[in-house]
PDB file of C-alpha atoms in Angstrom:
ATOM      1  CA  UNK F1150    -108.865   6.569 -15.704  1.00 46.00           C
ATOM      2  CA  UNK F1151    -108.393   5.831 -11.977  1.00 51.00           C
ATOM      3  CA  UNK F1152    -108.483   8.976  -9.897  1.00 52.00           C
ATOM      4  CA  UNK F1153    -108.484   9.758  -6.226  1.00 48.00           C
ATOM      5  CA  UNK F1154    -111.773  11.319  -5.188  1.00 51.00           C
ATOM      6  CA  UNK F1155    -111.292  15.049  -5.839  1.00 53.00           C
ATOM      7  CA  UNK F1156    -113.606  17.838  -6.946  1.00 64.00           C
ATOM      8  CA  UNK F1157    -113.385  19.541 -10.326  1.00 75.00           C
ATOM      9  CA  UNK F1158    -111.445  22.473  -8.910  1.00 81.00           C
ATOM     10  CA  UNK F1159    -108.878  23.257  -6.237  1.00 85.00           C
ATOM     11  CA  UNK F1160    -108.898  26.138  -3.803  1.00 89.00           C
ATOM     12  CA  UNK F1161    -105.698  28.182  -3.793  1.00 90.00           C
ATOM     13  CA  UNK F1162    -105.256  30.023  -0.521  1.00 90.00           C
ATOM     14  CA  UNK F1163    -104.183  33.655  -0.533  1.00 91.00           C
ATOM     15  CA  UNK F1164    -101.276  32.601   1.694  1.00 90.00           C
ATOM     16  CA  UNK F1165     -99.868  30.497  -1.150  1.00 91.00           C
ATOM     17  CA  UNK F1166    -100.565  33.151  -3.789  1.00 92.00           C
ATOM     18  CA  UNK F1167     -98.647  35.816  -1.867  1.00 93.00           C
ATOM     19  CA  UNK F1168     -95.594  33.644  -1.243  1.00 94.00           C
ATOM     20  CA  UNK F1169     -92.870  35.008  -3.526  1.00 95.00           C
ATOM     21  CA  UNK F1170     -90.638  32.015  -2.763  1.00 95.00           C
ATOM     22  CA  UNK F1171     -92.984  29.615  -4.602  1.00 96.00           C
ATOM     23  CA  UNK F1172     -93.291  29.259  -8.375  1.00 96.00           C
ATOM     24  CA  UNK F1173     -96.788  29.134  -9.859  1.00 95.00           C
ATOM     25  CA  UNK F1174     -96.490  25.361 -10.265  1.00 95.00           C
ATOM     26  CA  UNK F1175     -95.444  25.012  -6.623  1.00 96.00           C
ATOM     27  CA  UNK F1176     -98.403  27.163  -5.531  1.00 96.00           C
ATOM     28  CA  UNK F1177    -100.786  24.879  -7.413  1.00 95.00           C
ATOM     29  CA  UNK F1178     -98.976  21.790  -6.131  1.00 96.00           C
ATOM     30  CA  UNK F1179     -99.164  22.792  -2.450  1.00 96.00           C
ATOM     31  CA  UNK F1180    -102.802  23.826  -2.933  1.00 94.00           C
ATOM     32  CA  UNK F1181    -103.527  20.391  -4.349  1.00 94.00           C
ATOM     33  CA  UNK F1182    -101.843  18.787  -1.320  1.00 95.00           C
ATOM     34  CA  UNK F1183    -103.992  20.983   0.919  1.00 93.00           C
ATOM     35  CA  UNK F1184    -107.170  20.080  -0.985  1.00 92.00           C
ATOM     36  CA  UNK F1185    -106.409  16.344  -0.849  1.00 92.00           C
ATOM     37  CA  UNK F1186    -106.198  16.254   2.963  1.00 91.00           C
ATOM     38  CA  UNK F1187    -107.225  12.809   4.267  1.00 91.00           C
ATOM     39  CA  UNK F1188    -108.562  12.864   7.822  1.00 90.00           C
ATOM     40  CA  UNK F1189    -107.692   9.191   8.446  1.00 90.00           C
ATOM     41  CA  UNK F1190    -103.993   9.796   7.728  1.00 90.00           C
ATOM     42  CA  UNK F1191    -103.922  13.462   8.818  1.00 93.00           C
ATOM     43  CA  UNK F1192    -102.390  14.528   5.506  1.00 94.00           C
ATOM     44  CA  UNK F1193    -102.344  13.990   1.759  1.00 95.00           C
ATOM     45  CA  UNK F1194    -101.699  10.426   0.570  1.00 95.00           C
ATOM     46  CA  UNK F1195    -101.706  11.049  -3.197  1.00 94.00           C
ATOM     47  CA  UNK F1196     -98.886   9.338  -5.065  1.00 95.00           C
ATOM     48  CA  UNK F1197     -96.593  10.798  -7.732  1.00 95.00           C
ATOM     49  CA  UNK F1198     -98.630   9.207 -10.540  1.00 94.00           C
ATOM     50  CA  UNK F1199    -101.697  11.103  -9.405  1.00 93.00           C
ATOM     51  CA  UNK F1200     -99.844  14.428  -9.217  1.00 94.00           C
ATOM     52  CA  UNK F1201     -98.292  13.716 -12.618  1.00 94.00           C
ATOM     53  CA  UNK F1202    -101.684  13.059 -14.190  1.00 91.00           C
ATOM     54  CA  UNK F1203    -103.441  16.048 -12.635  1.00 90.00           C
ATOM     55  CA  UNK F1204    -100.653  18.592 -13.156  1.00 91.00           C
ATOM     56  CA  UNK F1205     -99.345  17.162 -16.429  1.00 93.00           C
ATOM     57  CA  UNK F1206     -95.746  17.139 -15.189  1.00 95.00           C
ATOM     58  CA  UNK F1207     -93.180  14.354 -15.060  1.00 95.00           C
ATOM     59  CA  UNK F1208     -92.227  12.348 -11.960  1.00 93.00           C
ATOM     60  CA  UNK F1209     -88.832  14.029 -11.896  1.00 96.00           C
ATOM     61  CA  UNK F1210     -90.456  17.467 -11.538  1.00 97.00           C
ATOM     62  CA  UNK F1211     -92.748  16.161  -8.789  1.00 97.00           C
ATOM     63  CA  UNK F1212     -89.718  14.815  -6.933  1.00 96.00           C
ATOM     64  CA  UNK F1213     -87.981  18.212  -7.225  1.00 97.00           C
ATOM     65  CA  UNK F1214     -91.040  20.116  -6.011  1.00 97.00           C
ATOM     66  CA  UNK F1215     -91.595  17.811  -3.038  1.00 98.00           C
ATOM     67  CA  UNK F1216     -87.927  18.025  -2.096  1.00 97.00           C
ATOM     68  CA  UNK F1217     -87.952  21.833  -2.272  1.00 97.00           C
ATOM     69  CA  UNK F1218     -91.145  22.122  -0.249  1.00 97.00           C
ATOM     70  CA  UNK F1219     -89.788  19.770   2.400  1.00 97.00           C
ATOM     71  CA  UNK F1220     -86.312  21.331   2.480  1.00 96.00           C
ATOM     72  CA  UNK F1221     -87.763  24.833   2.844  1.00 94.00           C
ATOM     73  CA  UNK F1222     -90.087  23.649   5.629  1.00 94.00           C
ATOM     74  CA  UNK F1223     -93.414  24.010   3.823  1.00 95.00           C
ATOM     75  CA  UNK F1224     -94.285  20.322   4.215  1.00 96.00           C
ATOM     76  CA  UNK F1225     -93.295  17.186   6.088  1.00 96.00           C
ATOM     77  CA  UNK F1226     -93.289  13.747   4.510  1.00 97.00           C
ATOM     78  CA  UNK F1227     -93.732  10.610   6.591  1.00 96.00           C
ATOM     79  CA  UNK F1228     -94.694   7.007   5.851  1.00 94.00           C
ATOM     80  CA  UNK F1229     -97.376   4.877   7.513  1.00 90.00           C
ATOM     81  CA  UNK F1230     -99.052   1.662   6.384  1.00 84.00           C
ATOM     82  CA  UNK F1231     -97.066   1.713   3.116  1.00 89.00           C
ATOM     83  CA  UNK F1232     -98.424   5.175   2.315  1.00 92.00           C
ATOM     84  CA  UNK F1233     -96.557   8.442   1.969  1.00 96.00           C
ATOM     85  CA  UNK F1234     -98.239  11.150   4.034  1.00 96.00           C
ATOM     86  CA  UNK F1235     -97.622  14.785   3.097  1.00 97.00           C
ATOM     87  CA  UNK F1236     -98.526  17.399   5.702  1.00 96.00           C
ATOM     88  CA  UNK F1237     -98.438  21.142   5.247  1.00 94.00           C
ATOM     89  CA  UNK F1238     -96.587  23.130   7.902  1.00 90.00           C
ATOM     90  CA  UNK F1239     -98.722  26.263   8.178  1.00 72.00           C
ATOM     91  CA  UNK F1240     -96.334  28.221  10.431  1.00 57.00           C
ATOM     92  CA  UNK F1241     -93.863  28.821   7.592  1.00 52.00           C
ATOM     93  CA  UNK F1242     -96.417  30.864   5.662  1.00 52.00           C
ATOM     94  CA  UNK F1243     -96.815  33.560   8.284  1.00 52.00           C
ATOM     95  CA  UNK F1244     -93.131  34.456   8.623  1.00 52.00           C
ATOM     96  CA  UNK F1245     -93.102  36.949   5.728  1.00 51.00           C
ATOM     97  CA  UNK F1246     -96.654  38.298   5.853  1.00 48.00           C
TER      98      UNK F1246
END
């Protein structure tokens, strides 16, 4: 099984846990993005296959989650060197706290 280098657990920030706009799956998903931060690319470069394997959800659900998170300004998605880079936009989390 090919896996991106990740520890055996993920840290879920209290900011994500308190966000009533996110489903439990979305809270885990954004926490995983946060935990997979890659300093070289200044964001998460995991692909949909990786998220699918780790979270045991289908590509279609991953697509929906990413679209929601981007549309609601939780993340930005860019492309560089044939890699998708997902960055978390922290400022959105403090609006309702």
